[in-house]
mmCIF file of C-alpha atoms in Angstrom:
data_model
loop_
_atom_site.group_PDB
_atom_site.id
_atom_site.type_symbol
_atom_site.label_atom_id
_atom_site.label_comp_id
_atom_site.label_asym_id
_atom_site.label_seq_id
_atom_site.Cartn_x
_atom_site.Cartn_y
_atom_site.Cartn_z
ATOM 1 C CA MET A 7 15.933 -147.335 -32.580
ATOM 2 C CA ASN A 8 13.600 -150.555 -32.759
ATOM 3 C CA ILE A 9 13.282 -150.619 -28.928
ATOM 4 C CA LYS A 10 12.346 -147.368 -28.805
ATOM 5 C CA PHE A 11 9.917 -147.274 -31.396
ATOM 6 C CA ARG A 12 8.081 -150.370 -30.199
ATOM 7 C CA LYS A 13 7.588 -148.439 -27.007
ATOM 8 C CA ILE A 14 6.237 -145.633 -28.645
ATOM 9 C CA LEU A 15 3.777 -147.800 -30.596
ATOM 10 C CA ALA A 16 2.878 -149.529 -27.270
ATOM 11 C CA ALA A 17 2.159 -146.092 -25.704
ATOM 12 C CA LEU A 18 0.224 -144.996 -28.620
ATOM 13 C CA ALA A 19 -1.856 -148.001 -28.354
ATOM 14 C CA VAL A 20 -2.811 -147.656 -24.979
ATOM 15 C CA ALA A 21 -3.418 -143.822 -25.222
ATOM 16 C CA THR A 22 -5.865 -144.311 -28.212
ATOM 17 C CA SER A 23 -7.850 -147.049 -26.562
ATOM 18 C CA THR A 24 -8.935 -144.541 -23.955
ATOM 19 C CA SER A 25 -9.338 -141.336 -25.819
ATOM 20 C CA ASN A 26 -12.546 -139.665 -26.372
ATOM 21 C CA ALA A 27 -11.210 -138.026 -29.388
ATOM 22 C CA LEU A 28 -11.064 -141.357 -31.288
ATOM 23 C CA ALA A 29 -13.709 -143.521 -33.012
ATOM 24 C CA ASP A 30 -13.647 -146.590 -34.690
ATOM 25 C CA ALA A 31 -13.286 -145.944 -38.523
ATOM 26 C CA SER A 32 -15.666 -147.402 -41.163
ATOM 27 C CA ALA A 33 -14.942 -149.869 -43.873
ATOM 28 C CA ASP A 34 -14.461 -147.291 -46.315
ATOM 29 C CA ASP A 35 -11.816 -145.360 -44.139
ATOM 30 C CA MET A 36 -9.675 -148.458 -43.393
ATOM 31 C CA ASN A 37 -9.324 -149.100 -46.987
ATOM 32 C CA LYS A 38 -8.473 -145.604 -47.512
ATOM 33 C CA SER A 39 -5.923 -145.963 -44.949
ATOM 34 C CA ASN A 40 -4.227 -148.940 -46.268
ATOM 35 C CA ASN A 41 -4.396 -147.694 -49.810
ATOM 36 C CA PRO A 42 -1.321 -145.812 -51.117
ATOM 37 C CA LEU A 43 -3.704 -144.385 -54.035
ATOM 38 C CA THR A 44 -5.800 -142.249 -51.677
ATOM 39 C CA PRO A 45 -5.375 -138.822 -52.532
ATOM 40 C CA MET A 46 -4.844 -137.591 -49.039
ATOM 41 C CA VAL A 47 -1.752 -136.111 -47.150
ATOM 42 C CA ALA A 48 -0.096 -138.816 -45.482
ATOM 43 C CA LEU A 49 2.692 -139.371 -42.844
ATOM 44 C CA ASN A 50 4.139 -142.710 -42.102
ATOM 45 C CA LEU A 51 6.416 -144.000 -39.391
ATOM 46 C CA HIS A 52 7.591 -147.479 -40.594
ATOM 47 C CA ASP A 53 10.120 -149.810 -39.083
ATOM 48 C CA TYR A 54 11.602 -153.142 -40.290
ATOM 49 C CA ILE A 55 13.176 -154.910 -37.403
ATOM 50 C CA THR A 56 15.206 -157.690 -39.133
ATOM 51 C CA SER A 57 15.803 -160.476 -36.310
ATOM 52 C CA SER A 58 17.478 -163.140 -38.735
ATOM 53 C CA ILE A 59 19.546 -162.819 -41.781
ATOM 54 C CA PHE A 60 20.574 -165.509 -44.080
ATOM 55 C CA GLY A 61 24.311 -166.247 -43.767
ATOM 56 C CA THR A 62 24.763 -164.306 -40.602
ATOM 57 C CA ASP A 63 24.202 -164.140 -36.945
ATOM 58 C CA GLU A 64 23.877 -160.330 -37.263
ATOM 59 C CA THR A 65 20.381 -158.395 -37.151
ATOM 60 C CA SER A 66 19.550 -155.247 -38.800
ATOM 61 C CA ASN A 67 16.898 -152.428 -38.548
ATOM 62 C CA SER A 68 15.371 -149.997 -40.939
ATOM 63 C CA PHE A 69 13.435 -147.044 -39.780
ATOM 64 C CA ASN A 70 11.697 -145.158 -42.639
ATOM 65 C CA LEU A 71 10.043 -141.667 -42.249
ATOM 66 C CA ARG A 72 7.740 -141.466 -45.491
ATOM 67 C CA GLY A 73 5.424 -138.772 -46.621
ATOM 68 C CA ALA A 74 2.911 -138.683 -49.474
ATOM 69 C CA LEU A 75 1.332 -135.679 -51.341
ATOM 70 C CA PRO A 76 -1.340 -135.351 -53.734
ATOM 71 C CA HIS A 77 -1.012 -132.613 -56.313
ATOM 72 C CA LEU A 78 -2.365 -131.540 -59.707
ATOM 73 C CA LEU A 79 1.220 -130.630 -61.585
ATOM 74 C CA GLY A 80 0.353 -129.895 -65.249
ATOM 75 C CA GLY A 81 -3.505 -130.329 -64.288
ATOM 76 C CA LEU A 82 -2.965 -134.299 -63.681
ATOM 77 C CA PRO A 83 -3.770 -135.745 -60.451
ATOM 78 C CA GLN A 84 -0.648 -137.476 -58.948
ATOM 79 C CA ILE A 85 0.537 -138.430 -55.637
ATOM 80 C CA ALA A 86 4.288 -137.934 -54.658
ATOM 81 C CA ARG A 87 5.924 -140.183 -52.114
ATOM 82 C CA MET A 88 9.268 -139.526 -50.397
ATOM 83 C CA THR A 89 10.888 -141.962 -47.986
ATOM 84 C CA ILE A 90 13.817 -140.984 -45.852
ATOM 85 C CA PRO A 91 15.430 -144.223 -44.265
ATOM 86 C CA TYR A 92 17.563 -144.517 -41.183
ATOM 87 C CA GLN A 93 19.507 -147.948 -41.048
ATOM 88 C CA THR A 94 21.523 -150.042 -38.698
ATOM 89 C CA VAL A 95 23.105 -152.752 -40.576
ATOM 90 C CA PRO A 96 25.846 -155.206 -40.080
ATOM 91 C CA GLY A 97 29.456 -153.800 -40.444
ATOM 92 C CA PRO A 98 32.476 -155.308 -41.966
ATOM 93 C CA ASP A 99 34.192 -155.884 -38.602
ATOM 94 C CA GLY A 100 31.132 -157.636 -36.818
ATOM 95 C CA ASP A 101 29.951 -154.474 -35.494
ATOM 96 C CA GLN A 102 26.709 -152.620 -36.261
ATOM 97 C CA VAL A 103 26.811 -149.404 -38.581
ATOM 98 C CA SER A 104 23.936 -146.746 -38.390
ATOM 99 C CA GLY A 105 23.467 -143.854 -40.477
ATOM 100 C CA LEU A 106 20.870 -142.221 -43.024
ATOM 101 C CA GLY A 107 20.106 -144.364 -46.235
ATOM 102 C CA ASP A 108 19.398 -143.433 -49.677
ATOM 103 C CA ILE A 109 16.145 -141.393 -50.336
ATOM 104 C CA ASN A 110 13.680 -142.545 -52.714
ATOM 105 C CA LEU A 111 10.774 -140.766 -54.473
ATOM 106 C CA PHE A 112 8.223 -141.686 -56.844
ATOM 107 C CA ASP A 113 5.314 -139.816 -58.516
ATOM 108 C CA ILE A 114 2.282 -141.785 -59.323
ATOM 109 C CA PHE A 115 0.209 -140.669 -62.088
ATOM 110 C CA LEU A 116 -3.537 -141.450 -60.945
ATOM 111 C CA VAL A 117 -5.294 -143.296 -64.023
ATOM 112 C CA LYS A 118 -8.716 -143.998 -64.425
ATOM 113 C CA GLY A 119 -9.464 -147.316 -63.337
ATOM 114 C CA ILE A 120 -12.173 -149.873 -64.501
ATOM 115 C CA GLU A 121 -14.913 -150.659 -61.886
ATOM 116 C CA SER A 122 -13.580 -151.078 -58.288
ATOM 117 C CA VAL A 123 -10.036 -151.193 -59.740
ATOM 118 C CA GLU A 124 -7.339 -148.073 -59.334
ATOM 119 C CA PHE A 125 -4.307 -147.543 -61.357
ATOM 120 C CA GLY A 126 -1.143 -145.458 -60.837
ATOM 121 C CA VAL A 127 2.170 -145.384 -62.736
ATOM 122 C CA GLY A 128 4.949 -142.889 -62.581
ATOM 123 C CA PRO A 129 9.003 -142.175 -62.373
ATOM 124 C CA TYR A 130 10.968 -143.881 -59.414
ATOM 125 C CA PHE A 131 14.147 -142.120 -58.138
ATOM 126 C CA VAL A 132 16.895 -143.170 -55.601
ATOM 127 C CA PHE A 133 19.498 -140.328 -54.463
ATOM 128 C CA PRO A 134 22.825 -141.465 -52.853
ATOM 129 C CA THR A 135 22.155 -139.744 -49.664
ATOM 130 C CA ALA A 136 23.640 -142.507 -47.218
ATOM 131 C CA SER A 137 25.897 -141.026 -44.419
ATOM 132 C CA GLU A 138 28.029 -144.653 -44.519
ATOM 133 C CA ASP A 139 28.931 -146.844 -47.400
ATOM 134 C CA GLU A 140 26.942 -149.790 -45.647
ATOM 135 C CA THR A 141 23.532 -147.987 -45.562
ATOM 136 C CA GLY A 142 23.588 -147.056 -49.210
ATOM 137 C CA ALA A 143 24.364 -148.001 -52.752
ATOM 138 C CA GLY A 144 26.319 -145.032 -53.698
ATOM 139 C CA LYS A 145 24.548 -144.818 -56.986
ATOM 140 C CA TRP A 146 21.834 -142.273 -58.648
ATOM 141 C CA GLN A 147 19.386 -144.339 -59.993
ATOM 142 C CA VAL A 148 16.132 -143.980 -61.978
ATOM 143 C CA GLY A 149 13.332 -146.305 -62.822
ATOM 144 C CA ALA A 150 9.422 -146.703 -62.723
ATOM 145 C CA SER A 151 6.707 -147.529 -60.339
ATOM 146 C CA ALA A 152 3.112 -148.885 -61.062
ATOM 147 C CA MET A 153 0.442 -149.582 -58.680
ATOM 148 C CA MET A 154 -2.939 -151.414 -58.722
ATOM 149 C CA MET A 155 -5.736 -151.454 -55.903
ATOM 150 C CA SER A 156 -8.861 -152.823 -55.746
ATOM 151 C CA PRO A 157 -11.031 -151.889 -52.625
ATOM 152 C CA HIS A 158 -14.093 -153.777 -51.416
ATOM 153 C CA PRO A 159 -16.231 -153.940 -48.334
ATOM 154 C CA TRP A 160 -14.241 -157.035 -47.123
ATOM 155 C CA GLY A 161 -11.017 -155.274 -47.501
ATOM 156 C CA LEU A 162 -8.265 -154.238 -50.207
ATOM 157 C CA ILE A 163 -6.296 -156.045 -52.667
ATOM 158 C CA GLY A 164 -3.595 -154.799 -54.981
ATOM 159 C CA GLY A 165 0.319 -154.440 -55.462
ATOM 160 C CA LEU A 166 3.176 -151.994 -56.116
ATOM 161 C CA LEU A 167 5.632 -152.929 -58.522
ATOM 162 C CA THR A 168 8.890 -150.787 -58.872
ATOM 163 C CA TYR A 169 11.947 -150.897 -60.764
ATOM 164 C CA GLN A 170 15.460 -149.170 -60.492
ATOM 165 C CA HIS A 171 18.911 -148.942 -62.359
ATOM 166 C CA ASP A 172 21.832 -146.829 -61.539
ATOM 167 C CA VAL A 173 22.635 -143.990 -64.124
ATOM 168 C CA ALA A 174 25.553 -142.509 -62.265
ATOM 169 C CA GLY A 175 27.577 -142.475 -58.988
ATOM 170 C CA ASP A 176 30.576 -144.303 -57.320
ATOM 171 C CA GLU A 177 32.151 -146.672 -60.179
ATOM 172 C CA ASP A 178 33.799 -148.806 -57.428
ATOM 173 C CA ARG A 179 30.248 -149.593 -55.988
ATOM 174 C CA PRO A 180 28.009 -152.604 -57.360
ATOM 175 C CA THR A 181 25.860 -152.126 -60.452
ATOM 176 C CA GLN A 182 22.233 -151.557 -59.209
ATOM 177 C CA ASN A 183 19.519 -153.133 -61.241
ATOM 178 C CA ILE A 184 16.709 -153.884 -58.718
ATOM 179 C CA ALA A 185 13.004 -154.890 -58.973
ATOM 180 C CA THR A 186 10.405 -155.123 -56.032
ATOM 181 C CA LEU A 187 6.956 -156.339 -55.802
ATOM 182 C CA GLN A 188 4.735 -155.516 -52.921
ATOM 183 C CA PRO A 189 1.517 -157.522 -52.876
ATOM 184 C CA PHE A 190 -1.428 -155.781 -50.530
ATOM 185 C CA VAL A 191 -3.770 -158.025 -48.918
ATOM 186 C CA ILE A 192 -6.195 -156.501 -46.257
ATOM 187 C CA TYR A 193 -9.223 -158.136 -44.756
ATOM 188 C CA ASN A 194 -11.281 -156.029 -42.647
ATOM 189 C CA LEU A 195 -12.738 -157.312 -39.430
ATOM 190 C CA PRO A 196 -15.120 -155.697 -36.773
ATOM 191 C CA SER A 197 -14.099 -152.779 -34.700
ATOM 192 C CA ALA A 198 -11.999 -151.353 -37.333
ATOM 193 C CA VAL A 199 -9.198 -154.454 -36.917
ATOM 194 C CA TYR A 200 -7.982 -155.784 -39.818
ATOM 195 C CA LEU A 201 -5.702 -158.588 -40.984
ATOM 196 C CA ARG A 202 -2.916 -157.568 -43.252
ATOM 197 C CA SER A 203 -0.144 -159.043 -45.695
ATOM 198 C CA THR A 204 2.218 -156.815 -47.422
ATOM 199 C CA GLY A 205 5.898 -158.224 -47.393
ATOM 200 C CA ILE A 206 7.914 -156.567 -50.403
ATOM 201 C CA TRP A 207 9.411 -159.252 -52.707
ATOM 202 C CA PHE A 208 13.046 -158.398 -53.782
ATOM 203 C CA PHE A 209 14.928 -159.291 -56.874
ATOM 204 C CA ASN A 210 18.422 -158.222 -57.729
ATOM 205 C CA TRP A 211 18.822 -158.707 -61.595
ATOM 206 C CA GLU A 212 22.639 -158.047 -61.366
ATOM 207 C CA THR A 213 23.513 -160.783 -58.697
ATOM 208 C CA GLY A 214 20.745 -163.276 -58.981
ATOM 209 C CA ASP A 215 20.162 -162.735 -55.408
ATOM 210 C CA TYR A 216 16.295 -162.509 -54.298
ATOM 211 C CA TYR A 217 14.100 -162.980 -51.284
ATOM 212 C CA ILE A 218 10.116 -163.316 -51.100
ATOM 213 C CA PRO A 219 8.731 -162.801 -47.603
ATOM 214 C CA ILE A 220 5.076 -163.484 -46.746
ATOM 215 C CA GLY A 221 3.569 -161.654 -43.913
ATOM 216 C CA LEU A 222 0.510 -162.077 -41.569
ATOM 217 C CA GLY A 223 -0.155 -159.164 -39.292
ATOM 218 C CA ILE A 224 -2.773 -157.191 -37.561
ATOM 219 C CA GLY A 225 -3.708 -153.561 -37.523
ATOM 220 C CA LYS A 226 -6.524 -151.036 -36.116
ATOM 221 C CA VAL A 227 -7.803 -147.549 -37.570
ATOM 222 C CA TRP A 228 -9.283 -144.995 -35.668
ATOM 223 C CA LYS A 229 -10.748 -141.537 -37.210
ATOM 224 C CA LEU A 230 -10.022 -138.350 -35.097
ATOM 225 C CA GLU A 231 -12.986 -135.680 -34.969
ATOM 226 C CA THR A 232 -10.418 -133.327 -37.004
ATOM 227 C CA GLY A 233 -11.097 -136.071 -39.940
ATOM 228 C CA THR A 234 -7.507 -137.490 -39.533
ATOM 229 C CA THR A 235 -7.114 -141.172 -39.882
ATOM 230 C CA MET A 236 -4.818 -143.273 -37.716
ATOM 231 C CA ASN A 237 -3.421 -146.700 -38.694
ATOM 232 C CA LEU A 238 -1.294 -148.658 -36.066
ATOM 233 C CA PHE A 239 -0.172 -151.887 -37.049
ATOM 234 C CA ALA A 240 2.613 -154.935 -36.637
ATOM 235 C CA GLU A 241 3.130 -157.548 -39.256
ATOM 236 C CA PRO A 242 5.799 -160.381 -38.946
ATOM 237 C CA GLN A 243 7.161 -161.620 -42.112
ATOM 238 C CA TRP A 244 8.840 -164.987 -42.938
ATOM 239 C CA THR A 245 10.870 -165.400 -46.155
ATOM 240 C CA VAL A 246 9.649 -168.433 -47.821
ATOM 241 C CA ALA A 247 12.208 -168.583 -50.844
ATOM 242 C CA HIS A 248 15.458 -166.789 -51.279
ATOM 243 C CA GLU A 249 19.058 -166.881 -53.054
ATOM 244 C CA GLY A 250 22.028 -165.460 -51.647
ATOM 245 C CA VAL A 251 23.315 -164.467 -48.153
ATOM 246 C CA GLY A 252 22.840 -161.171 -46.285
ATOM 247 C CA VAL A 253 18.964 -161.237 -47.000
ATOM 248 C CA PRO A 254 16.227 -161.300 -44.284
ATOM 249 C CA ASN A 255 15.079 -164.533 -42.968
ATOM 250 C CA TYR A 256 12.447 -163.021 -40.481
ATOM 251 C CA GLN A 257 11.490 -159.517 -39.746
ATOM 252 C CA THR A 258 8.774 -157.668 -38.168
ATOM 253 C CA PHE A 259 7.333 -154.715 -39.962
ATOM 254 C CA VAL A 260 5.785 -151.975 -37.489
ATOM 255 C CA GLY A 261 3.938 -148.730 -38.257
ATOM 256 C CA LEU A 262 1.995 -145.972 -37.397
ATOM 257 C CA ASN A 263 0.390 -144.059 -40.325
ATOM 258 C CA PHE A 264 -1.411 -140.685 -40.430
ATOM 259 C CA GLN A 265 -3.735 -139.469 -43.095
ATOM 260 C CA PHE A 266 -4.771 -135.938 -43.072
ATOM 261 C CA PRO A 267 -7.895 -134.355 -44.927
ATOM 262 C CA ILE A 268 -7.245 -131.880 -47.883
ATOM 263 C CA THR A 269 -8.743 -128.595 -47.050
ATOM 264 C CA ARG A 270 -9.835 -126.559 -50.010
ATOM 265 C CA HIS A 271 -10.997 -122.733 -49.375
#
């Protein structure tokens, strides 16, 4: 999965560098393409390639198909985002196990911000859809998500906070009591190139395990003639603090994001 995905990204990079249908995006376009609170239809192809895991010589891979849809349910502006993971993880016998992971969904209510700060808050759900025990928790989970983003001409800064706890599911599986924090730091450069750091900090309050990755990557944004925005990036991430085994030591986050303009009739 990861090798194929990297080949696809490389091919897209070559194709977009020579296509007449693409143009470098503006600073505003760059910020919107990296801002999860942008009210546009989005499709993201994301891959976490974990080449070093604490406590084992094994590797893992998580490919995430993610879609976002702005809507006005109840007359309130919201953005629903669903993530469908396909994972390859170490198995119990030293082999690799691959399968569908647990699908997660949050619905962010857009809250009026102050000056250049945007806010969003809403419910968070995790569904036990994993095809293998090793690729999911086996639990129905609910929680909350909150987001803050502050766009500037130089880039974007903000964060996404989620919390989830199981409410039903396989009683023989471990209790889920998890929080994550994803800081966003985007620094815009000339020619629609940008630097990025978006590592997701993970905290398991049930076991005390945690890991804090710090990333430093680079991306490029293009604007198509149709109004669609493309965002291609790669971000190596190093874990600078952790507790427990089986958590990432070094991983590479690669992705291709599409944002589509909303057509109103």
